[in-house]
PDB file of C-alpha atoms in Angstrom:
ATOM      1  CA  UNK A  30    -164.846 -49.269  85.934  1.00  0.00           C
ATOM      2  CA  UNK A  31    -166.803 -52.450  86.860  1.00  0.00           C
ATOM      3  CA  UNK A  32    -170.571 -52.106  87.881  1.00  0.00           C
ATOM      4  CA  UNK A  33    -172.809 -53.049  90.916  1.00  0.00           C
ATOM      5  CA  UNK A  34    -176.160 -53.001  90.600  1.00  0.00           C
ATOM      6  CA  UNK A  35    -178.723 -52.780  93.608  1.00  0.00           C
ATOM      7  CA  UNK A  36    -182.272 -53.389  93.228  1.00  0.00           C
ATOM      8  CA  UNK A  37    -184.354 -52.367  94.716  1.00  0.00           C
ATOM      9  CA  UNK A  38    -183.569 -48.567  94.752  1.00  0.00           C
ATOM     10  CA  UNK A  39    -186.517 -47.682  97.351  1.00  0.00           C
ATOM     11  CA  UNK A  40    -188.245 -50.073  99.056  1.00  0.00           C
ATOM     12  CA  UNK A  41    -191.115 -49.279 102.041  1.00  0.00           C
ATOM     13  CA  UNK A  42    -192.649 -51.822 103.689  1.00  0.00           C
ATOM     14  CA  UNK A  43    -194.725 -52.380 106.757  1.00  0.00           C
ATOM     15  CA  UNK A  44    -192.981 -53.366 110.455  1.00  0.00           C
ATOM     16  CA  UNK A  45    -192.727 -57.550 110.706  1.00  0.00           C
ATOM     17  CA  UNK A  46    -192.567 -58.283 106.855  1.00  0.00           C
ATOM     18  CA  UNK A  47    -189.310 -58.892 105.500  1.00  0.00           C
ATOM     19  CA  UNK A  48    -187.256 -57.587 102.818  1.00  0.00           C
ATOM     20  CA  UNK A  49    -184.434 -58.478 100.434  1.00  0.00           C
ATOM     21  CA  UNK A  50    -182.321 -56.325  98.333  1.00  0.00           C
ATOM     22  CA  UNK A  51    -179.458 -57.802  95.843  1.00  0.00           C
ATOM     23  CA  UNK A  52    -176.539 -57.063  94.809  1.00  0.00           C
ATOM     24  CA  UNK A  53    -174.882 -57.538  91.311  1.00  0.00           C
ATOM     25  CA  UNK A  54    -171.566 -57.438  89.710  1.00  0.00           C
ATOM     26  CA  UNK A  55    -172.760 -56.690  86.278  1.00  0.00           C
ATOM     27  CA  UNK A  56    -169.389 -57.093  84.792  1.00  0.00           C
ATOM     28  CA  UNK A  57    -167.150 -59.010  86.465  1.00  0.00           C
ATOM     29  CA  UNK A  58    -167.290 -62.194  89.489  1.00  0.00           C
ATOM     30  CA  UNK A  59    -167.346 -61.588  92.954  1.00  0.00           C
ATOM     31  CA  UNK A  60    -166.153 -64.217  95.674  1.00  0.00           C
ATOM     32  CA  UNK A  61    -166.887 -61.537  98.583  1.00  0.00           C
ATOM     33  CA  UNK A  62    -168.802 -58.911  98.297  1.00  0.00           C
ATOM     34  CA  UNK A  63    -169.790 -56.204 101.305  1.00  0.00           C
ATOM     35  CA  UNK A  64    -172.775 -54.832 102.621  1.00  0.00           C
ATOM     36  CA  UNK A  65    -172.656 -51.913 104.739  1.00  0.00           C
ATOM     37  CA  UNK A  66    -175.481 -49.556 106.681  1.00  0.00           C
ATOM     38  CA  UNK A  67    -175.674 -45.167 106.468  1.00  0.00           C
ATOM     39  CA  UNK A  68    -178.304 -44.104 108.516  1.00  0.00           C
ATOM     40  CA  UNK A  69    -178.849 -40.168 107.733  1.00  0.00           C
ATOM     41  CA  UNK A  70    -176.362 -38.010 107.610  1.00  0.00           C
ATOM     42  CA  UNK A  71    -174.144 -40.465 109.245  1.00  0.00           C
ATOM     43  CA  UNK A  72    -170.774 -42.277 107.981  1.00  0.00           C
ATOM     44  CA  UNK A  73    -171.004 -46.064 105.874  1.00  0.00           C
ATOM     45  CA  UNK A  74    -170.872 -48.884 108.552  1.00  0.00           C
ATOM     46  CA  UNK A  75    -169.970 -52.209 107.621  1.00  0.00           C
ATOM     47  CA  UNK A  76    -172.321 -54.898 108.879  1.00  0.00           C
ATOM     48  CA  UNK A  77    -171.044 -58.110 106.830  1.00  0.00           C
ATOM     49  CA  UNK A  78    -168.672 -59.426 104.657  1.00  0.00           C
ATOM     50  CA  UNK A  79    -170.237 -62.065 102.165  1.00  0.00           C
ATOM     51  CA  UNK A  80    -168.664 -65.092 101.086  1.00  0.00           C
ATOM     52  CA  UNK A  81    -169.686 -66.885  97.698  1.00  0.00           C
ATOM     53  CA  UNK A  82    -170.453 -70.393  99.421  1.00  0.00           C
ATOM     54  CA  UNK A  83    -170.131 -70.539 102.700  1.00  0.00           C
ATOM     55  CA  UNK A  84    -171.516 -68.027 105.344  1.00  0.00           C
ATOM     56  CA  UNK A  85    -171.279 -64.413 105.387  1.00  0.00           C
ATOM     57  CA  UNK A  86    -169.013 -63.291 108.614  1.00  0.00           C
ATOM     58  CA  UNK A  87    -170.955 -60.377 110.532  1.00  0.00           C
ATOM     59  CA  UNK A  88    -169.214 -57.236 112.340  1.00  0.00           C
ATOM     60  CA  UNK A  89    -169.949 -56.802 115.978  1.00  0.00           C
ATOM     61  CA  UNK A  90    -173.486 -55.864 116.626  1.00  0.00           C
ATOM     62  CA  UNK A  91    -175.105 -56.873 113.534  1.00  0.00           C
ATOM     63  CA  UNK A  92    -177.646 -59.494 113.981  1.00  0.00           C
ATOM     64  CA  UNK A  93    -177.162 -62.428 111.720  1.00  0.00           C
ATOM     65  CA  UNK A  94    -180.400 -64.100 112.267  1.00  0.00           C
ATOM     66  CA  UNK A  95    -181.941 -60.691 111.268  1.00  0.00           C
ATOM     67  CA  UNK A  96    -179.863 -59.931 108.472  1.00  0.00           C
ATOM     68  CA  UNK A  97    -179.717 -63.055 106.476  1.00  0.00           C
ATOM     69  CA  UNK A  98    -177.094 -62.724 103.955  1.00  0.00           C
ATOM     70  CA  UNK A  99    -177.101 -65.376 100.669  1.00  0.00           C
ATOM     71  CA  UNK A 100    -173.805 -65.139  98.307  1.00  0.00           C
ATOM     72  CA  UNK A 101    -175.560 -67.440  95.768  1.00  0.00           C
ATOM     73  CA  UNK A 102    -173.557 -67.004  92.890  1.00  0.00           C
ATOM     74  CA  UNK A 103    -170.069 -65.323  92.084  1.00  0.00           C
ATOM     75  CA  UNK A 104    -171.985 -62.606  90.675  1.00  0.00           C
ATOM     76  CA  UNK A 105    -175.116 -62.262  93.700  1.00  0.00           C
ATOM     77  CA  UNK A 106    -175.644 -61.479  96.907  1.00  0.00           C
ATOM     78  CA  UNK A 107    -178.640 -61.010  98.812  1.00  0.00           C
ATOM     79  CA  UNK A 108    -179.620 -59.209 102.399  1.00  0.00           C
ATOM     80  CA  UNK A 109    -182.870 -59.590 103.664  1.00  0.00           C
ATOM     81  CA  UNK A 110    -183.736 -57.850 106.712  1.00  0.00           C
ATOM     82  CA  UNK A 111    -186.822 -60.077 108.842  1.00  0.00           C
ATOM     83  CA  UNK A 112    -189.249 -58.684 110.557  1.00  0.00           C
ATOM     84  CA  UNK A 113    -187.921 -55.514 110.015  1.00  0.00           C
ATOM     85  CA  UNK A 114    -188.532 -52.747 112.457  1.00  0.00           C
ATOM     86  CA  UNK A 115    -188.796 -48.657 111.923  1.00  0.00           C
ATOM     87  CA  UNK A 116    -185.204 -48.473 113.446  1.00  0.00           C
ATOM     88  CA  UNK A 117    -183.970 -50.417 110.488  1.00  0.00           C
ATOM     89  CA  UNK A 118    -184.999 -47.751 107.967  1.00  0.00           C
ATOM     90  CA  UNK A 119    -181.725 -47.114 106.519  1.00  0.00           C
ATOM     91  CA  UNK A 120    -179.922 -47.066 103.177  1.00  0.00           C
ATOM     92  CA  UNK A 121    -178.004 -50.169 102.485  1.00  0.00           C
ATOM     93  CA  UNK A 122    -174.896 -50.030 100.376  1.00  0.00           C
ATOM     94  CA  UNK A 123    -173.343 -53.104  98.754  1.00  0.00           C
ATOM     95  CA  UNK A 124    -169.978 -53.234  97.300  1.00  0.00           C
ATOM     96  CA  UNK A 125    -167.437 -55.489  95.399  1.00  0.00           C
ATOM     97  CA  UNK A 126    -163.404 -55.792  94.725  1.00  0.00           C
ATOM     98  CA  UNK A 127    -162.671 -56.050  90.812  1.00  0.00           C
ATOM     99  CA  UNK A 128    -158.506 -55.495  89.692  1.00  0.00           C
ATOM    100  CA  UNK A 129    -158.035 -54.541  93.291  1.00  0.00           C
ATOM    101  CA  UNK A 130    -160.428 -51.662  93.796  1.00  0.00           C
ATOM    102  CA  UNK A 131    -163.472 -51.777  95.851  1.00  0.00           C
ATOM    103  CA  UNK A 132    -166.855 -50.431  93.772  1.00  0.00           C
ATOM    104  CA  UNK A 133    -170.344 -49.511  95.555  1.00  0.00           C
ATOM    105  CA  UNK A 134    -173.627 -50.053  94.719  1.00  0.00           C
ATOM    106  CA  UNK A 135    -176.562 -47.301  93.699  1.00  0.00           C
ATOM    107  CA  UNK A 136    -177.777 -47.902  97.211  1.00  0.00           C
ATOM    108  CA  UNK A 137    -180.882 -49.279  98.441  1.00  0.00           C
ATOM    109  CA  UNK A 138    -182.985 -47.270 100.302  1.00  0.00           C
ATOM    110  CA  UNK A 139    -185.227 -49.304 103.187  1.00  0.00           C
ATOM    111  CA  UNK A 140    -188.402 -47.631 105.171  1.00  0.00           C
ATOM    112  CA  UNK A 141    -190.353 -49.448 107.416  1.00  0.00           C
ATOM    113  CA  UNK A 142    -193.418 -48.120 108.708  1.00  0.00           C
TER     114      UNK A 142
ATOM    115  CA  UNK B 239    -163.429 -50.989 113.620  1.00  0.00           C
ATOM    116  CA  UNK B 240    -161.299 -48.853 114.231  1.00  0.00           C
ATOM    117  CA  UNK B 241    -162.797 -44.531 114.110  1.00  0.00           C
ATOM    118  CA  UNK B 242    -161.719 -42.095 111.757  1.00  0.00           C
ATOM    119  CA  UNK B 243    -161.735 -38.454 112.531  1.00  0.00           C
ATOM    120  CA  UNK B 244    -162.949 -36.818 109.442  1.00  0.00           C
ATOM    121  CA  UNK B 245    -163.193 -33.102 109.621  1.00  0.00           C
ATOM    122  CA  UNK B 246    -164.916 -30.269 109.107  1.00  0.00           C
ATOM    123  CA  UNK B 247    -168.229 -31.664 109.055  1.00  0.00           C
ATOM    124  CA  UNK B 248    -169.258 -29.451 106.876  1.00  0.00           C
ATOM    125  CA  UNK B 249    -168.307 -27.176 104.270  1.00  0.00           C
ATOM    126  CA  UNK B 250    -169.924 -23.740 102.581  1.00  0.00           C
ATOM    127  CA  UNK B 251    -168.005 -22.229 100.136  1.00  0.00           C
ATOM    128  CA  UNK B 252    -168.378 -20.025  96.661  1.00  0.00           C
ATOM    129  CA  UNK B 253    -167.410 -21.503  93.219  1.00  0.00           C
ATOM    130  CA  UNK B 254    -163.636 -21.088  92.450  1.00  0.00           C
ATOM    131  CA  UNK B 255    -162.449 -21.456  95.925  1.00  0.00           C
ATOM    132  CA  UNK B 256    -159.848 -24.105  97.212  1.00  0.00           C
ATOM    133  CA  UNK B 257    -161.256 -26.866  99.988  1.00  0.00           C
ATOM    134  CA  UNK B 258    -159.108 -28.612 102.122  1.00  0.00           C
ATOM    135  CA  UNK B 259    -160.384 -31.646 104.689  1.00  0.00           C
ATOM    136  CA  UNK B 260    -158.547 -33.963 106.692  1.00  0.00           C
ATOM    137  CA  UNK B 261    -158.637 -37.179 108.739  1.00  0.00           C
ATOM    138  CA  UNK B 262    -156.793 -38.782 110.980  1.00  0.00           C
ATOM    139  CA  UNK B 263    -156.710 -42.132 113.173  1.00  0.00           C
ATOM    140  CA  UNK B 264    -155.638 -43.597 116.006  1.00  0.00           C
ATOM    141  CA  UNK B 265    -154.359 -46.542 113.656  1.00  0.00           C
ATOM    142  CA  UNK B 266    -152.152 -47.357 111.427  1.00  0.00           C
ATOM    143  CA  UNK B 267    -153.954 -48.433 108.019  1.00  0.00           C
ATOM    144  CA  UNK B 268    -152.589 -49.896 104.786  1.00  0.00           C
ATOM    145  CA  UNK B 269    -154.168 -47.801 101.942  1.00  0.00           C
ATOM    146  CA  UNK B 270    -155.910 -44.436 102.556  1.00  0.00           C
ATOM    147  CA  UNK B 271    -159.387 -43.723  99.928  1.00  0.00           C
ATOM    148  CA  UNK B 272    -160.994 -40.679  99.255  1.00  0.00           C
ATOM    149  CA  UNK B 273    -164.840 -40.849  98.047  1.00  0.00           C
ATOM    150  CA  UNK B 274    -166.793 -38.757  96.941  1.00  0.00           C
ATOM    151  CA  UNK B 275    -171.034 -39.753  97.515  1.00  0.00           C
ATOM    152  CA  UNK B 276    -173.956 -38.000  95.996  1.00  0.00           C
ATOM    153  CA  UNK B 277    -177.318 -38.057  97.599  1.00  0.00           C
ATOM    154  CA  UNK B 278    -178.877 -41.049  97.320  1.00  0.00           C
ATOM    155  CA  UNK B 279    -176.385 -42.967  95.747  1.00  0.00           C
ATOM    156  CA  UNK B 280    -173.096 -44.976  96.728  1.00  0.00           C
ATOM    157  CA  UNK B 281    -169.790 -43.725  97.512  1.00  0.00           C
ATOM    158  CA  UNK B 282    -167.671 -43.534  94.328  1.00  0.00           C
ATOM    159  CA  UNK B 283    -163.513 -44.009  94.090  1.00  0.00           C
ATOM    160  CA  UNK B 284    -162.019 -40.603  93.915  1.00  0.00           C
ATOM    161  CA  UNK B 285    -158.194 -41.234  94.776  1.00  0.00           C
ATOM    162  CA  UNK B 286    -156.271 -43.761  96.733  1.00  0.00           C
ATOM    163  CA  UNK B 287    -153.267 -43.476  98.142  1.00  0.00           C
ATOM    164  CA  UNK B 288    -151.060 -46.820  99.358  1.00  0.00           C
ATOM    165  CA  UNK B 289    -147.559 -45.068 100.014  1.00  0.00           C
ATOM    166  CA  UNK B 290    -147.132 -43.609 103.192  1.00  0.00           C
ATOM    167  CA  UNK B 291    -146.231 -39.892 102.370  1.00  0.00           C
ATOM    168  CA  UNK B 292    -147.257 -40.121  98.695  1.00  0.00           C
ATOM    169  CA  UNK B 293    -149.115 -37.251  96.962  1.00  0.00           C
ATOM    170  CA  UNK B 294    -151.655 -38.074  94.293  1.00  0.00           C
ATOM    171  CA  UNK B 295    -153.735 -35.788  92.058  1.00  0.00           C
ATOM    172  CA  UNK B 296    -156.667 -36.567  90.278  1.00  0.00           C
ATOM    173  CA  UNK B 297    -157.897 -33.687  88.344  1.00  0.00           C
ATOM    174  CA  UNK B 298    -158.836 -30.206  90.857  1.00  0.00           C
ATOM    175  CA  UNK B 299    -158.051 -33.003  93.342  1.00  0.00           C
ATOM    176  CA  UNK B 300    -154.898 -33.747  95.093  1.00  0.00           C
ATOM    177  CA  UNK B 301    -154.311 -36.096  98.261  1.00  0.00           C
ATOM    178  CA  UNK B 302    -151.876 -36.996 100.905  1.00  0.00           C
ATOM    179  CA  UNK B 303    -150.970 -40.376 102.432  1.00  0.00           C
ATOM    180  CA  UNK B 304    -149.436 -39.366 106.072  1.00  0.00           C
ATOM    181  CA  UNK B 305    -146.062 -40.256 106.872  1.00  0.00           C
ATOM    182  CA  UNK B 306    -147.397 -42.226 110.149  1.00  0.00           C
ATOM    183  CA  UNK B 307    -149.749 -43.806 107.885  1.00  0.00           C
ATOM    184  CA  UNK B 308    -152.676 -42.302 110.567  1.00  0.00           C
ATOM    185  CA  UNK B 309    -154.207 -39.108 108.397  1.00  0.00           C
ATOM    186  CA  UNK B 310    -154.478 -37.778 104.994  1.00  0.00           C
ATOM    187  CA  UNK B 311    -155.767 -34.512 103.831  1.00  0.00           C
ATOM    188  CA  UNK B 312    -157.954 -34.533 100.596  1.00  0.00           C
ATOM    189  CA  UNK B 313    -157.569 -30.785  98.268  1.00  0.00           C
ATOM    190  CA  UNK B 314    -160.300 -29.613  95.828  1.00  0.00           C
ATOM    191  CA  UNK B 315    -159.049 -26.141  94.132  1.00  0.00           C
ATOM    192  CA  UNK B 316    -161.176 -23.864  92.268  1.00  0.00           C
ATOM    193  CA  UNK B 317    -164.334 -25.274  93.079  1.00  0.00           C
ATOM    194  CA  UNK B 318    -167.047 -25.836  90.813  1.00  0.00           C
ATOM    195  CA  UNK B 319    -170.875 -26.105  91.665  1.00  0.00           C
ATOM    196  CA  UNK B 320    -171.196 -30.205  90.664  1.00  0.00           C
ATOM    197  CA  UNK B 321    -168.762 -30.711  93.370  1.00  0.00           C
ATOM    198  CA  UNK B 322    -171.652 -30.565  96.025  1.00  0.00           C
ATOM    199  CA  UNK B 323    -171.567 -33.934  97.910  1.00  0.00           C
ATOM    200  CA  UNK B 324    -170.504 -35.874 100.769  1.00  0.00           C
ATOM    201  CA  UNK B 325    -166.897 -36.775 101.094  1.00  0.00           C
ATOM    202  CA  UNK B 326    -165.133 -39.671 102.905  1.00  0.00           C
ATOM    203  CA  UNK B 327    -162.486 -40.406 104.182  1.00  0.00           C
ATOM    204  CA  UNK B 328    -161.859 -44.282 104.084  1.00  0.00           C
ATOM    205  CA  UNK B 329    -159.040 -46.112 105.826  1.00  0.00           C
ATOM    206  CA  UNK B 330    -158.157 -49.832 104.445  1.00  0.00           C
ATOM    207  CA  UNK B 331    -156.397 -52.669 106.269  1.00  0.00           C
ATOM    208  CA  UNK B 332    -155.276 -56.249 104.815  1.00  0.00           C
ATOM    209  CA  UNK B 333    -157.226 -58.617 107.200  1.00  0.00           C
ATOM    210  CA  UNK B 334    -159.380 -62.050 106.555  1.00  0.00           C
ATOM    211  CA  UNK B 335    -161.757 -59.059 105.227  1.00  0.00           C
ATOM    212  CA  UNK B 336    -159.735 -58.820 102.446  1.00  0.00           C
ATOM    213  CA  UNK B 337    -160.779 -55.048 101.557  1.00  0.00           C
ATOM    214  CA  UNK B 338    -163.375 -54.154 104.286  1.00  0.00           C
ATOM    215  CA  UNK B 339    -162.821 -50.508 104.830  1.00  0.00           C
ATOM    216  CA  UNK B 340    -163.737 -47.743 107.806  1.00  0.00           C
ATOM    217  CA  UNK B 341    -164.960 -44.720 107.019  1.00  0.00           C
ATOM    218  CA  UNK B 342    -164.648 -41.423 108.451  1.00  0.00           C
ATOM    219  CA  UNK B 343    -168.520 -39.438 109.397  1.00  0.00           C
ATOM    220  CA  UNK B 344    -167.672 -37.355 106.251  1.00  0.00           C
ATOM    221  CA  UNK B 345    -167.495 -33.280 104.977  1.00  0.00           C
ATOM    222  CA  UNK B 346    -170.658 -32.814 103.690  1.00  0.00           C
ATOM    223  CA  UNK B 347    -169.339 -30.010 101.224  1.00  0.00           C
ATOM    224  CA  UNK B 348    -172.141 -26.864  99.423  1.00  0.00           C
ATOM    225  CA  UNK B 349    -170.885 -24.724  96.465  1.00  0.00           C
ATOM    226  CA  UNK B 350    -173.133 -21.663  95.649  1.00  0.00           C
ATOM    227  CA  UNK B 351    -172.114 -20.188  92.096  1.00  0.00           C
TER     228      UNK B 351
END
């Protein structure tokens, strides 16, 4: 099947700084690609749908000016979380649609202290 | 979005014996997805079902589109330790989202051999 790539796999960082994880389609291009939130223990929520050139539409509740979402290329997307806070330690999943079938991401695991 | 009810939360079972889980919804959804998600990694494709009433089998695993097109019930038989993981439910509609999905909380499942 076709591959997305995360990177990084683990990041910590300290509360304020900010932090951006990408996600590839190794294999194939991606027009939209998804980013969604787990917090432990707890189900995959979606937080944004990314569009390759134009902007990313956000799901209710998600903070675009905190979660800036960049669909660069048909093949990246990037979230960076500002000034991130403790209560945004989470893992962050990315995914993509290739021949009609949605494929996830490794996963990127955020801590802020 | 709209909630899936994914149950049981959890599962603890010994190798070679048959698991059953189940969701259901308030709503009507296109294509029904079963995933399968190890710890610390993303969700990965383990059947999908797009007929309402159709039966698929993948493997130990067998699944069930509803007739109402509002639950499914996911099957593992004789149950192997490397089946340990989180499984989800995922229900799919066709929207400006294209393939944004909702995901039930998930059966977190343990095998002891």
């Amino acid at each position: 099947g076709a591959v997305v790539s995360q990177h990084p796999s683990w990041v910590i960082c300290k509360s304020g700084t900010s932090v951006k994880i990408e996600c590839r389609s190794l294999d194939f291009q991606a027009t939209t690609m998804f980013w969604y939130r787990q917090f432990p223990k707890q189900s995959l929520m979606l937080m944004a749908t990314s569009n390759e050139g134009s902007k990313a539409t956000y799901e209710q509740g998600v903070e675009k000016d905190k979660f800036l979402i960049n669909h660069a290329s048909l093949t990246l997307s990037t979230l960076t979380v500002t000034s991130a806070h403790p209560e945004d330690s989470s893992f962050y999943i990315c995914s993509a649609v290739a021949a009609g079938e949605l494929f996830f991401g490794e996963g990127s695991r955020l801590t802020v202290l | 979005g709209q909630q899936l009810n994914q149950s049981p939360q959890s599962m603890f079972i010994q190798e070679g014996e048959d698991v059953s889980m189940n969701c259901t919804s308030s709503s009507i959804f296109n294509t029904w997805l079963w995933y399968k998600q190890d710890p610390g990694e993303g969700p990965v494709l383990l059947i999908a079902l797009y007929k309402a009433g159709e039966l698929t089998s993948n493997g130990r695993l067998t699944a069930q589109f509803g007739i109402t097109r509002k639950d499914s019930f996911l099957n593992i038989s004789a149950s192997i330790p490397s089946d340990v993981g989180i499984y989800f439910c995922a229900g799919q509609l066709y929207s400006n989202s294209g393939y944004a999905l909702n995901f039930g909380k998930g059966t977190s499942l343990l095998v002891t051999p």
